[in-house]
CSV table of C-alpha atoms in Angstrom, one decimal:
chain,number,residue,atom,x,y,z
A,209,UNK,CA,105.6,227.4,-70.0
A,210,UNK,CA,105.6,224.0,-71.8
A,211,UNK,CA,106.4,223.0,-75.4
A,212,UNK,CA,104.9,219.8,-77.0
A,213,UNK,CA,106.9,219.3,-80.4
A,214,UNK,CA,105.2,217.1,-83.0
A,215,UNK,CA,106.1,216.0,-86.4
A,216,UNK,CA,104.6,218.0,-89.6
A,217,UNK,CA,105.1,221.1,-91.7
A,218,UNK,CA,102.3,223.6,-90.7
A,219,UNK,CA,99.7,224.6,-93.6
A,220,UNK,CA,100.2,228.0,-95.1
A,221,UNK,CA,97.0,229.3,-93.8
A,222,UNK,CA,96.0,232.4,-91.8
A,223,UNK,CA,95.0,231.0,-88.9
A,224,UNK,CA,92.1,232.5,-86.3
A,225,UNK,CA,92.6,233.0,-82.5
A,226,UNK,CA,89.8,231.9,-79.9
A,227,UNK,CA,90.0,232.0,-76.2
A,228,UNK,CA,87.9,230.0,-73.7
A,229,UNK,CA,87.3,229.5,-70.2
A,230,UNK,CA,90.6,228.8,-68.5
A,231,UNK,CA,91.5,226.9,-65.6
A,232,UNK,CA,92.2,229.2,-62.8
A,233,UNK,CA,94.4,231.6,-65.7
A,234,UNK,CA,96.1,228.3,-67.4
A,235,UNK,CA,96.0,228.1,-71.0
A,236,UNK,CA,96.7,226.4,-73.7
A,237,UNK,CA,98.1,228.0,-76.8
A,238,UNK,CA,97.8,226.1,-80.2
A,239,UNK,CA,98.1,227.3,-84.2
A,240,UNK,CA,95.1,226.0,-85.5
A,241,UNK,CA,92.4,226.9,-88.3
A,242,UNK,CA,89.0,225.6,-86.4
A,243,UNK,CA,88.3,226.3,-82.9
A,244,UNK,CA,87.8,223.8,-80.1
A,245,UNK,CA,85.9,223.8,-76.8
A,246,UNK,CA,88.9,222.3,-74.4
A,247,UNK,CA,87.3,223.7,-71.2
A,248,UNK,CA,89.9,225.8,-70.0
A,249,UNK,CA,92.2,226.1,-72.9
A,250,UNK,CA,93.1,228.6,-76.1
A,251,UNK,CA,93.5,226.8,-79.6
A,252,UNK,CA,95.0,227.8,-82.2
A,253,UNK,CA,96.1,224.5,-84.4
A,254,UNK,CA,98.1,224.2,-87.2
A,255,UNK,CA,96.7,221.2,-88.8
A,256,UNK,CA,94.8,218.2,-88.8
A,257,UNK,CA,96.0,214.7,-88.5
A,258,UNK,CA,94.0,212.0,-90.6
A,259,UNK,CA,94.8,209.6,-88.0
A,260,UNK,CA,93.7,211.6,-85.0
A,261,UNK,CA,95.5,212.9,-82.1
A,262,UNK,CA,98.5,212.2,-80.7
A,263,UNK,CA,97.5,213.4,-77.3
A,264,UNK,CA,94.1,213.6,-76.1
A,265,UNK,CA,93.1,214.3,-72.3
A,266,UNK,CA,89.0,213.8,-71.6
A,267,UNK,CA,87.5,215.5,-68.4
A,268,UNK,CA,91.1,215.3,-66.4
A,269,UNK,CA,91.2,215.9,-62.3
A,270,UNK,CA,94.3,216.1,-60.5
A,271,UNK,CA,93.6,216.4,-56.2
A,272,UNK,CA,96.5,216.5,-53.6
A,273,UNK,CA,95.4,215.8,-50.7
A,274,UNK,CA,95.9,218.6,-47.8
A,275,UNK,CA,96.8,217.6,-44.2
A,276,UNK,CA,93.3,218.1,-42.5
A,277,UNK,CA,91.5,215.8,-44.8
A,278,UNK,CA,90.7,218.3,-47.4
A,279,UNK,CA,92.3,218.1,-51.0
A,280,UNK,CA,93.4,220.7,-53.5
A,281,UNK,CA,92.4,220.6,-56.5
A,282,UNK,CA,95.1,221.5,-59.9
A,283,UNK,CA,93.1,220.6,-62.3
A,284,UNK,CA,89.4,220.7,-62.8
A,285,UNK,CA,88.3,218.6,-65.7
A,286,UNK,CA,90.6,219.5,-68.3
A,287,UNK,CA,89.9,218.4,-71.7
A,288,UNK,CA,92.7,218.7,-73.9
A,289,UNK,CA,93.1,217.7,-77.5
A,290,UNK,CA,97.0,217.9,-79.6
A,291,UNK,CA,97.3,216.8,-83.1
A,292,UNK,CA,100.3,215.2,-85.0
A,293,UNK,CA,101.8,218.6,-86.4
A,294,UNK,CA,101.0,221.0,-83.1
A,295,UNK,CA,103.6,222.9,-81.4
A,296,UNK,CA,101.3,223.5,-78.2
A,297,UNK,CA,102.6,226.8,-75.6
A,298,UNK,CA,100.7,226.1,-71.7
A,299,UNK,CA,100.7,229.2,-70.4
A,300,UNK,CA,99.3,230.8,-66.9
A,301,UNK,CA,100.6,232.5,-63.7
A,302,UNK,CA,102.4,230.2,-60.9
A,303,UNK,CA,99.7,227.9,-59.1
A,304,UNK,CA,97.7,227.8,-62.4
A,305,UNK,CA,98.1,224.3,-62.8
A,306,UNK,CA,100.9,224.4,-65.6
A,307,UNK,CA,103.5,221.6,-64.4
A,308,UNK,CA,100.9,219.4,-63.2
A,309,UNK,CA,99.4,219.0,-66.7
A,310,UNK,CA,102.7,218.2,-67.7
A,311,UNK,CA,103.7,215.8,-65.4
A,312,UNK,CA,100.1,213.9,-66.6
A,313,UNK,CA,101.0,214.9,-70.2
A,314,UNK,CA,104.5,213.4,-69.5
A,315,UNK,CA,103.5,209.9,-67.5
A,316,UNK,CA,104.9,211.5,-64.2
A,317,UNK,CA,102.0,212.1,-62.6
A,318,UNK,CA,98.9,210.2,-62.4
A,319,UNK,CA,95.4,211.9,-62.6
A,320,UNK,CA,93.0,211.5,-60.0
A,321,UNK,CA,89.8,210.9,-62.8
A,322,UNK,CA,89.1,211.5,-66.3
A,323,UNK,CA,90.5,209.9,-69.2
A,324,UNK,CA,94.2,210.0,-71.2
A,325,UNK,CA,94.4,208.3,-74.7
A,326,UNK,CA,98.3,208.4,-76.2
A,327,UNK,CA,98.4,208.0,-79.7
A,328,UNK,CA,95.4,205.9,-79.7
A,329,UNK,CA,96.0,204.0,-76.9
A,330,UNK,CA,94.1,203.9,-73.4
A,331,UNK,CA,96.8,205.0,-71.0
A,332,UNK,CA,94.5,206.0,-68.0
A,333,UNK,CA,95.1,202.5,-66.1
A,334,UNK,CA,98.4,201.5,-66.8
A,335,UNK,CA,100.9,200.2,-64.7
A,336,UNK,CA,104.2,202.6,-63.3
A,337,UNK,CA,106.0,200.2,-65.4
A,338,UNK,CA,103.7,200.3,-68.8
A,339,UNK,CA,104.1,204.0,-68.5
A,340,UNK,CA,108.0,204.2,-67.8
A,341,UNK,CA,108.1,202.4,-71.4
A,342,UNK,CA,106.2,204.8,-73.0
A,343,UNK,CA,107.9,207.8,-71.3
A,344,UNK,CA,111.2,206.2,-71.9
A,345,UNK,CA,110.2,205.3,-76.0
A,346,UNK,CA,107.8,207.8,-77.0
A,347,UNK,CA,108.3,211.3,-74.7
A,348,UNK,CA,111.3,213.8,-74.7
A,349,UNK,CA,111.9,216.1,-71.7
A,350,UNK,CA,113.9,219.2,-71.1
A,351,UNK,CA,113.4,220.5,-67.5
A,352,UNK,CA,114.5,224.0,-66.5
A,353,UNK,CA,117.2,222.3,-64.6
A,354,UNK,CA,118.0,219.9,-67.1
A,355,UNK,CA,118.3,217.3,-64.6
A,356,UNK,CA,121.6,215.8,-65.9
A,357,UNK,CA,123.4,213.3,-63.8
A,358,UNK,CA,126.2,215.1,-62.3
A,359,UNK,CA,129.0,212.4,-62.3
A,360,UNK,CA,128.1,210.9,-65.6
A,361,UNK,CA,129.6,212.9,-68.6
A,362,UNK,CA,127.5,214.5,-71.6
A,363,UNK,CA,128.0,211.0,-73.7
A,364,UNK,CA,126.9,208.6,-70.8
A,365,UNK,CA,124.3,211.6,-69.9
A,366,UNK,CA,122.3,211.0,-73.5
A,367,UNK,CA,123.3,207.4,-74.0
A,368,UNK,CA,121.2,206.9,-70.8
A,369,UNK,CA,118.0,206.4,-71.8
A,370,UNK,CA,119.0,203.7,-74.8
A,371,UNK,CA,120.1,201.5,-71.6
A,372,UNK,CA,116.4,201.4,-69.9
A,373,UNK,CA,115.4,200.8,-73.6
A,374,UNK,CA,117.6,197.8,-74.4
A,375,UNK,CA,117.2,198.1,-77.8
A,376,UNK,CA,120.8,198.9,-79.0
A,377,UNK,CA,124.6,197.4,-78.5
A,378,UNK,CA,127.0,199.3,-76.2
A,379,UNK,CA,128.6,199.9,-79.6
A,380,UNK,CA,125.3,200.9,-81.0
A,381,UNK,CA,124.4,202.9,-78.1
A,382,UNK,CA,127.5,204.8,-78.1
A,383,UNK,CA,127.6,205.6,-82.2
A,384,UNK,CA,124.1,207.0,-81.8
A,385,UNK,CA,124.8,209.0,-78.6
A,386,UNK,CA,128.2,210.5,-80.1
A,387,UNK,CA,126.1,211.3,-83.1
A,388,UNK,CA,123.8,213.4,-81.0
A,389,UNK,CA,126.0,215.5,-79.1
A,390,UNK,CA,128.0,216.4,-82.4
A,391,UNK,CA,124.6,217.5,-84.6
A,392,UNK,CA,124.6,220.4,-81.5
A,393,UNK,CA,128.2,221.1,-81.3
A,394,UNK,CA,129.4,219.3,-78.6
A,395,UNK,CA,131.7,216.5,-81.0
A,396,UNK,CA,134.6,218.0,-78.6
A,397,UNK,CA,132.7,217.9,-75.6
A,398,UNK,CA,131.6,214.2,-75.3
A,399,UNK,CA,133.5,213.0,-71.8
A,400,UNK,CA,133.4,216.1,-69.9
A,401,UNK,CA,130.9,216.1,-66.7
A,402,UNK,CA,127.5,219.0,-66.6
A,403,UNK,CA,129.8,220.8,-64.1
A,404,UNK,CA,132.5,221.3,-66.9
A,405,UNK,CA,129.9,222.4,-69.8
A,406,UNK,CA,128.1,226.0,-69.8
A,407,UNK,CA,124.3,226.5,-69.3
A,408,UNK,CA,123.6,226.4,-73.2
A,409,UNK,CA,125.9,223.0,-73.7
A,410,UNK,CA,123.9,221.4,-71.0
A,411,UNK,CA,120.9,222.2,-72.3
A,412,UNK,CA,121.9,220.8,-75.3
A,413,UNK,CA,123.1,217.3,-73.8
A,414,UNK,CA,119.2,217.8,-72.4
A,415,UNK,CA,117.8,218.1,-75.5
């Protein structure tokens, strides 16, 4: 299962629940007040954005190709909307597609057809490098293995991604890091390795 946080205080209003279609069991659950046609997806929203959506997928494909020629096909035409203010649940049994719309969600992945706008912006054609940018800028990740580096301690671990930035000072880089790992606790773990911190602490660092 996948979490999409965006910013926004949901509306205290009693929201409805609709169900639609899914894609081989993969669904999509949202807290919303007016119900969508995503082809394949629940919706349940919590509120509308003025400025539109944050993430919007139009008619999405995703084939792998299989070794006699044939493909396999993950996703088949997915049309997904998510709105500044959503906290959006994918949901569905193994095989169901759920990782692969993340990974396309998420810039790993690229989409075999269809369409992907990113807070406004046409991302379907961009380059690896374009899209490394926005992954490293706009998108936060926390795998079920946390994928920390297993050498690098907890600070170098989150100070990480402000290097590919280069937007920030060592100094800079460092503050802001050390600032991070003490607002979850971890002020007194900042130079000790993944393989010295507990599940929950690197998890944390993730985060």
């Amino acid at each position: 299962c996948g979490l999409l946080p965006v910013k926004a205080r949901p509306k205290k209003k009693k929201p409805t629940l609709s169900k639609t279609v899914s894609n081989k069991g993969l669904n999509c659950l949202s807290f919303t007040n007016k119900i969508r046609n995503t082809a394949g997806y629940i919706f349940w929203e919590i509120n509308m954005a003025a400025n539109g959506p944050i993430i919007f997928l139009d008619k999405v494909v995703k084939k792998y190709p299989l070794g006699d020629g044939t493909f396999y096909q993950a996703l088949n035409g997915i049309t997904l909307r998510i709105n500044q203010g959503e906290f959006v649940a994918i949901m569905g049994p193994s095989g169901s597609g759920k990782s692969t719309l993340m990974h396309i969600i998420g810039f790993l992945d690229h989409m075999t057809s269809g369409t992907y706008r990113f807070d406004g912006q046409d991302v379907t054609d961009l380059s690896d490098s374009q899209l490394a940018k926005i992954r490293n800028q706009n998108i936060g990740f926390v795998f079920q293995a946390f994928n920390l580096l297993p050498r690098t301690s907890a600070l170098d671990n989150v100070r990480m991604p402000m290097l590919y930035a280069r937007t920030k000072t060592s100094g800079q880089m460092k503050k802001a890091a050390q600032t991070m790992l003490e607002r979850v606790g971890l002020g007194d773990r900042l130079y000790h390795p993944p393989s010295e911190l507990s599940g929950g602490q690197q998890q944390r660092v993730a985060i």
